[in-house]
């Protein structure tokens, strides 16, 4: 079907930013790791997928988790570029909501589109409050949330050895409550295959399991869920098409030798 989200946003879309959108629409259940280079617009790519799913009425309830410093930026980007309103949930907003609606008010049940810090969500009382909002009638086939977007997802990778971090355990706990998942990071691999495969398992536990080695079949499945482009690759495509490269080349750092 024709895509509509590029025409509903106040942003100039680059052609390569449509690739994750088209890839997502071919998936019955979306599980994508957007690992493009810094500056290629992973937020825009996530916004396009989010908007398209909303326009097609495939999703309603959305949760974006990010570092605390990026919550307001995400809220502003979604509002100004895609006309999508999100509520930022933290301790202060939760107390304000309970003052208005009563002590039993649960922000995770009240708002349909939420942005929060994963450092806030990992706190035991907050995570328990989130769990209570996700309770479903027995036998229900519908999940309580439709879409999870994780920014800077490398911060939630499982450990290479020993116990996983609180952030990784939190992500593992909440992932089963979401129908679709988008993970965003410019550094998807930290050099340890076990960490990377563990992140893929959190993204799609049906296709992946945490392992130290990848078989050819697993590598094929990785190519189906990971979108990774570098600026130099985009420049090469521009040059092949006879266009001016849209990104500047990086100049290696050189030491300056003073002459006496």
mmCIF file of C-alpha atoms in Angstrom:
data_model
loop_
_atom_site.group_PDB
_atom_site.id
_atom_site.type_symbol
_atom_site.label_atom_id
_atom_site.label_comp_id
_atom_site.label_asym_id
_atom_site.label_seq_id
_atom_site.Cartn_x
_atom_site.Cartn_y
_atom_site.Cartn_z
ATOM 1 C CA UNK A 1 0.000 0.000 0.000
ATOM 2 C CA UNK A 2 1.158 3.607 -0.547
ATOM 3 C CA UNK A 3 2.908 5.115 2.469
ATOM 4 C CA UNK A 4 1.446 8.277 3.997
ATOM 5 C CA UNK A 5 3.666 9.282 6.945
ATOM 6 C CA UNK A 6 6.216 11.318 4.893
ATOM 7 C CA UNK A 7 3.381 13.664 3.900
ATOM 8 C CA UNK A 8 2.122 14.176 7.462
ATOM 9 C CA UNK A 9 5.404 15.349 8.990
ATOM 10 C CA UNK A 10 7.053 18.769 9.053
ATOM 11 C CA UNK A 11 10.433 17.388 8.044
ATOM 12 C CA UNK A 12 12.308 16.936 4.788
ATOM 13 C CA UNK A 13 12.727 13.201 4.319
ATOM 14 C CA UNK A 14 15.892 11.740 2.823
ATOM 15 C CA UNK A 15 15.455 8.761 0.530
ATOM 16 C CA UNK A 16 17.511 6.379 2.708
ATOM 17 C CA UNK A 17 15.286 7.211 5.708
ATOM 18 C CA UNK A 18 12.383 5.424 3.992
ATOM 19 C CA UNK A 19 14.194 2.067 4.025
ATOM 20 C CA UNK A 20 13.373 1.227 7.687
ATOM 21 C CA UNK A 21 9.753 2.270 7.106
ATOM 22 C CA UNK A 22 9.333 -0.041 4.115
ATOM 23 C CA UNK A 23 11.139 -2.817 5.969
ATOM 24 C CA UNK A 24 8.835 -2.415 8.980
ATOM 25 C CA UNK A 25 5.658 -2.511 6.916
ATOM 26 C CA UNK A 26 6.628 -5.918 5.539
ATOM 27 C CA UNK A 27 6.703 -7.338 9.074
ATOM 28 C CA UNK A 28 3.512 -8.670 10.699
ATOM 29 C CA UNK A 29 5.128 -7.942 14.067
ATOM 30 C CA UNK A 30 7.735 -5.189 13.842
ATOM 31 C CA UNK A 31 11.116 -5.861 15.452
ATOM 32 C CA UNK A 32 13.825 -3.536 14.134
ATOM 33 C CA UNK A 33 17.208 -2.396 15.384
ATOM 34 C CA UNK A 34 17.893 1.008 13.808
ATOM 35 C CA UNK A 35 21.687 1.321 13.992
ATOM 36 C CA UNK A 36 22.428 4.066 11.473
ATOM 37 C CA UNK A 37 25.447 6.312 11.918
ATOM 38 C CA UNK A 38 25.159 9.459 14.050
ATOM 39 C CA UNK A 39 23.425 12.217 12.097
ATOM 40 C CA UNK A 40 21.492 10.007 9.672
ATOM 41 C CA UNK A 41 18.191 10.582 11.489
ATOM 42 C CA UNK A 42 17.245 7.545 13.544
ATOM 43 C CA UNK A 43 14.661 9.652 15.399
ATOM 44 C CA UNK A 44 13.074 10.654 12.090
ATOM 45 C CA UNK A 45 13.053 7.022 10.925
ATOM 46 C CA UNK A 46 11.353 5.952 14.155
ATOM 47 C CA UNK A 47 8.871 8.825 13.817
ATOM 48 C CA UNK A 48 7.985 7.775 10.277
ATOM 49 C CA UNK A 49 7.292 4.194 11.375
ATOM 50 C CA UNK A 50 5.301 5.389 14.395
ATOM 51 C CA UNK A 51 3.200 7.809 12.337
ATOM 52 C CA UNK A 52 2.520 5.245 9.609
ATOM 53 C CA UNK A 53 1.328 2.670 12.132
ATOM 54 C CA UNK A 54 -0.948 5.241 13.784
ATOM 55 C CA UNK A 55 -2.405 6.294 10.425
ATOM 56 C CA UNK A 56 -3.116 2.652 9.590
ATOM 57 C CA UNK A 57 -4.632 2.153 13.054
ATOM 58 C CA UNK A 58 -2.295 -0.709 13.786
ATOM 59 C CA UNK A 59 -1.184 0.802 17.105
ATOM 60 C CA UNK A 60 -2.550 3.075 19.825
ATOM 61 C CA UNK A 61 -0.466 2.758 23.006
ATOM 62 C CA UNK A 62 3.201 3.740 22.654
ATOM 63 C CA UNK A 63 6.059 3.908 25.165
ATOM 64 C CA UNK A 64 9.384 5.622 24.446
ATOM 65 C CA UNK A 65 12.195 5.034 26.936
ATOM 66 C CA UNK A 66 15.426 7.025 26.723
ATOM 67 C CA UNK A 67 18.122 8.588 28.894
ATOM 68 C CA UNK A 68 16.661 11.227 31.225
ATOM 69 C CA UNK A 69 18.434 14.054 29.373
ATOM 70 C CA UNK A 70 16.678 13.160 26.098
ATOM 71 C CA UNK A 71 13.064 12.957 27.310
ATOM 72 C CA UNK A 72 12.149 16.565 26.503
ATOM 73 C CA UNK A 73 13.998 16.359 23.195
ATOM 74 C CA UNK A 74 11.939 13.330 22.176
ATOM 75 C CA UNK A 75 8.745 15.070 23.238
ATOM 76 C CA UNK A 76 9.627 18.167 21.219
ATOM 77 C CA UNK A 77 10.733 16.185 18.153
ATOM 78 C CA UNK A 78 7.522 14.184 18.051
ATOM 79 C CA UNK A 79 5.421 17.326 18.492
ATOM 80 C CA UNK A 80 7.151 19.641 16.027
ATOM 81 C CA UNK A 81 8.019 17.106 13.318
ATOM 82 C CA UNK A 82 5.082 14.696 13.445
ATOM 83 C CA UNK A 83 2.337 16.549 15.434
ATOM 84 C CA UNK A 84 2.265 13.729 17.976
ATOM 85 C CA UNK A 85 1.750 14.570 21.646
ATOM 86 C CA UNK A 86 3.482 12.513 24.320
ATOM 87 C CA UNK A 87 3.317 12.793 28.107
ATOM 88 C CA UNK A 88 6.611 12.698 30.002
ATOM 89 C CA UNK A 89 6.202 10.525 33.100
ATOM 90 C CA UNK A 90 8.448 10.924 36.132
ATOM 91 C CA UNK A 91 8.008 11.059 39.893
ATOM 92 C CA UNK A 92 6.756 14.653 39.831
ATOM 93 C CA UNK A 93 4.168 14.026 37.117
ATOM 94 C CA UNK A 94 2.951 10.877 38.891
ATOM 95 C CA UNK A 95 2.372 12.819 42.127
ATOM 96 C CA UNK A 96 0.566 15.579 40.218
ATOM 97 C CA UNK A 97 -1.691 13.010 38.550
ATOM 98 C CA UNK A 98 -2.518 11.378 41.874
ATOM 99 C CA UNK A 99 -3.404 14.760 43.346
ATOM 100 C CA UNK A 100 -5.883 15.326 40.513
ATOM 101 C CA UNK A 101 -7.399 11.836 40.229
ATOM 102 C CA UNK A 102 -6.648 10.162 43.554
ATOM 103 C CA UNK A 103 -3.914 8.005 45.017
ATOM 104 C CA UNK A 104 -4.982 4.992 42.942
ATOM 105 C CA UNK A 105 -4.312 6.810 39.662
ATOM 106 C CA UNK A 106 -1.755 4.980 37.544
ATOM 107 C CA UNK A 107 0.000 7.061 34.838
ATOM 108 C CA UNK A 108 0.877 3.932 32.843
ATOM 109 C CA UNK A 109 -2.823 3.212 32.491
ATOM 110 C CA UNK A 110 -3.979 6.837 32.101
ATOM 111 C CA UNK A 111 -1.926 8.060 29.128
ATOM 112 C CA UNK A 112 -1.819 6.325 25.719
ATOM 113 C CA UNK A 113 1.539 7.792 24.569
ATOM 114 C CA UNK A 114 4.328 8.098 27.126
ATOM 115 C CA UNK A 115 8.000 9.093 27.247
ATOM 116 C CA UNK A 116 10.027 8.150 30.308
ATOM 117 C CA UNK A 117 13.588 7.584 31.432
ATOM 118 C CA UNK A 118 14.684 3.967 31.670
ATOM 119 C CA UNK A 119 16.559 4.903 34.858
ATOM 120 C CA UNK A 120 13.191 5.948 36.318
ATOM 121 C CA UNK A 121 11.326 2.891 35.050
ATOM 122 C CA UNK A 122 13.905 0.496 36.517
ATOM 123 C CA UNK A 123 13.098 1.586 40.102
ATOM 124 C CA UNK A 124 11.308 -1.296 41.875
ATOM 125 C CA UNK A 125 8.187 0.649 42.926
ATOM 126 C CA UNK A 126 7.810 2.247 39.488
ATOM 127 C CA UNK A 127 8.313 -1.074 37.712
ATOM 128 C CA UNK A 128 5.709 -2.684 39.966
ATOM 129 C CA UNK A 129 3.284 0.140 39.155
ATOM 130 C CA UNK A 130 3.958 -0.476 35.451
ATOM 131 C CA UNK A 131 3.332 -4.219 35.902
ATOM 132 C CA UNK A 132 -0.014 -3.582 37.571
ATOM 133 C CA UNK A 133 -1.078 -1.426 34.603
ATOM 134 C CA UNK A 134 -0.215 -4.280 32.221
ATOM 135 C CA UNK A 135 -2.456 -6.863 33.836
ATOM 136 C CA UNK A 136 -4.827 -8.401 31.280
ATOM 137 C CA UNK A 137 -7.894 -10.624 31.648
ATOM 138 C CA UNK A 138 -6.985 -14.297 31.630
ATOM 139 C CA UNK A 139 -7.019 -15.689 28.116
ATOM 140 C CA UNK A 140 -6.750 -12.272 26.452
ATOM 141 C CA UNK A 141 -4.837 -12.393 23.158
ATOM 142 C CA UNK A 142 -4.193 -8.640 23.021
ATOM 143 C CA UNK A 143 -1.020 -7.242 24.573
ATOM 144 C CA UNK A 144 -1.362 -4.186 26.854
ATOM 145 C CA UNK A 145 1.056 -2.054 24.765
ATOM 146 C CA UNK A 146 1.442 -1.716 21.022
ATOM 147 C CA UNK A 147 4.881 -0.179 20.390
ATOM 148 C CA UNK A 148 8.094 0.151 22.418
ATOM 149 C CA UNK A 149 10.843 2.530 21.257
ATOM 150 C CA UNK A 150 14.178 2.271 23.093
ATOM 151 C CA UNK A 151 16.679 5.077 22.475
ATOM 152 C CA UNK A 152 20.387 4.492 23.122
ATOM 153 C CA UNK A 153 19.580 0.788 23.367
ATOM 154 C CA UNK A 154 23.241 -0.186 23.847
ATOM 155 C CA UNK A 155 22.905 1.019 27.458
ATOM 156 C CA UNK A 156 20.493 -1.878 28.090
ATOM 157 C CA UNK A 157 22.619 -4.668 26.638
ATOM 158 C CA UNK A 158 22.983 -7.850 28.690
ATOM 159 C CA UNK A 159 26.363 -8.434 30.296
ATOM 160 C CA UNK A 160 29.061 -10.483 28.593
ATOM 161 C CA UNK A 161 29.567 -12.396 31.863
ATOM 162 C CA UNK A 162 28.056 -12.241 35.330
ATOM 163 C CA UNK A 163 24.711 -10.728 36.232
ATOM 164 C CA UNK A 164 22.953 -8.340 33.872
ATOM 165 C CA UNK A 165 22.533 -4.700 34.838
ATOM 166 C CA UNK A 166 19.296 -3.375 36.354
ATOM 167 C CA UNK A 167 18.518 -1.662 33.044
ATOM 168 C CA UNK A 168 18.916 -4.872 31.073
ATOM 169 C CA UNK A 169 16.750 -6.793 33.533
ATOM 170 C CA UNK A 170 14.089 -4.082 33.334
ATOM 171 C CA UNK A 171 13.994 -4.273 29.527
ATOM 172 C CA UNK A 172 13.762 -8.054 29.648
ATOM 173 C CA UNK A 173 10.850 -7.754 32.090
ATOM 174 C CA UNK A 174 8.749 -5.298 30.064
ATOM 175 C CA UNK A 175 9.472 -6.521 26.507
ATOM 176 C CA UNK A 176 6.823 -9.301 26.484
ATOM 177 C CA UNK A 177 4.064 -6.703 26.976
ATOM 178 C CA UNK A 178 4.687 -5.019 23.599
ATOM 179 C CA UNK A 179 3.493 -6.072 20.159
ATOM 180 C CA UNK A 180 6.092 -4.088 18.187
ATOM 181 C CA UNK A 181 9.604 -2.957 19.136
ATOM 182 C CA UNK A 182 12.115 -0.437 17.758
ATOM 183 C CA UNK A 183 15.616 -0.239 19.258
ATOM 184 C CA UNK A 184 17.774 2.776 18.343
ATOM 185 C CA UNK A 185 21.551 2.979 18.760
ATOM 186 C CA UNK A 186 24.528 4.191 16.758
ATOM 187 C CA UNK A 187 26.797 1.650 18.510
ATOM 188 C CA UNK A 188 24.939 -1.680 18.337
ATOM 189 C CA UNK A 189 28.000 -3.894 18.923
ATOM 190 C CA UNK A 190 30.391 -3.377 21.834
ATOM 191 C CA UNK A 191 32.841 -6.043 20.672
ATOM 192 C CA UNK A 192 31.195 -8.878 22.590
ATOM 193 C CA UNK A 193 28.970 -11.134 20.487
ATOM 194 C CA UNK A 194 27.183 -12.387 23.586
ATOM 195 C CA UNK A 195 26.076 -8.841 24.484
ATOM 196 C CA UNK A 196 24.877 -8.114 20.955
ATOM 197 C CA UNK A 197 23.016 -11.410 20.637
ATOM 198 C CA UNK A 198 21.423 -10.761 24.042
ATOM 199 C CA UNK A 199 20.140 -7.403 22.808
ATOM 200 C CA UNK A 200 18.694 -9.117 19.724
ATOM 201 C CA UNK A 201 17.011 -11.668 21.985
ATOM 202 C CA UNK A 202 15.320 -8.821 23.885
ATOM 203 C CA UNK A 203 14.234 -7.376 20.549
ATOM 204 C CA UNK A 204 12.871 -10.652 19.149
ATOM 205 C CA UNK A 205 13.087 -13.726 21.423
ATOM 206 C CA UNK A 206 11.496 -15.903 18.735
ATOM 207 C CA UNK A 207 14.304 -15.403 16.219
ATOM 208 C CA UNK A 208 17.300 -14.990 18.531
ATOM 209 C CA UNK A 209 18.876 -16.440 21.657
ATOM 210 C CA UNK A 210 21.903 -15.172 23.540
ATOM 211 C CA UNK A 211 24.998 -16.889 22.152
ATOM 212 C CA UNK A 212 28.727 -16.356 21.669
ATOM 213 C CA UNK A 213 28.814 -17.395 17.998
ATOM 214 C CA UNK A 214 26.582 -16.709 15.013
ATOM 215 C CA UNK A 215 25.738 -19.374 12.461
ATOM 216 C CA UNK A 216 25.017 -18.474 8.828
ATOM 217 C CA UNK A 217 21.295 -18.858 9.479
ATOM 218 C CA UNK A 218 21.453 -16.431 12.408
ATOM 219 C CA UNK A 219 23.451 -13.932 10.334
ATOM 220 C CA UNK A 220 20.688 -14.052 7.732
ATOM 221 C CA UNK A 221 18.078 -13.336 10.417
ATOM 222 C CA UNK A 222 20.195 -10.431 11.714
ATOM 223 C CA UNK A 223 20.142 -8.824 8.271
ATOM 224 C CA UNK A 224 16.333 -8.965 8.405
ATOM 225 C CA UNK A 225 16.024 -6.941 11.624
ATOM 226 C CA UNK A 226 19.106 -4.663 11.684
ATOM 227 C CA UNK A 227 19.325 -1.460 9.613
ATOM 228 C CA UNK A 228 22.893 -0.158 9.626
ATOM 229 C CA UNK A 229 24.207 2.527 7.229
ATOM 230 C CA UNK A 230 27.275 4.762 7.537
ATOM 231 C CA UNK A 231 27.670 8.271 6.134
ATOM 232 C CA UNK A 232 30.412 7.155 3.774
ATOM 233 C CA UNK A 233 28.081 4.505 2.331
ATOM 234 C CA UNK A 234 25.416 7.151 1.635
ATOM 235 C CA UNK A 235 28.082 9.325 -0.019
ATOM 236 C CA UNK A 236 29.180 6.413 -2.199
ATOM 237 C CA UNK A 237 25.613 5.896 -3.385
ATOM 238 C CA UNK A 238 25.349 9.613 -4.209
ATOM 239 C CA UNK A 239 28.569 9.492 -6.220
ATOM 240 C CA UNK A 240 27.400 6.416 -8.133
ATOM 241 C CA UNK A 241 24.183 8.260 -8.999
ATOM 242 C CA UNK A 242 26.115 11.342 -10.165
ATOM 243 C CA UNK A 243 24.966 13.473 -7.213
ATOM 244 C CA UNK A 244 27.011 15.622 -4.857
ATOM 245 C CA UNK A 245 27.726 13.705 -1.620
ATOM 246 C CA UNK A 246 25.458 15.036 1.114
ATOM 247 C CA UNK A 247 27.864 14.440 4.022
ATOM 248 C CA UNK A 248 31.357 15.840 4.585
ATOM 249 C CA UNK A 249 34.349 13.512 4.720
ATOM 250 C CA UNK A 250 36.086 13.117 8.053
ATOM 251 C CA UNK A 251 39.670 14.378 8.127
ATOM 252 C CA UNK A 252 41.937 12.264 10.364
ATOM 253 C CA UNK A 253 43.419 14.108 13.289
ATOM 254 C CA UNK A 254 47.055 15.132 12.795
ATOM 255 C CA UNK A 255 49.547 16.441 15.284
ATOM 256 C CA UNK A 256 50.752 19.962 14.688
ATOM 257 C CA UNK A 257 54.538 20.300 14.920
ATOM 258 C CA UNK A 258 55.749 23.710 15.949
ATOM 259 C CA UNK A 259 58.725 25.058 14.088
ATOM 260 C CA UNK A 260 61.341 26.913 16.055
#
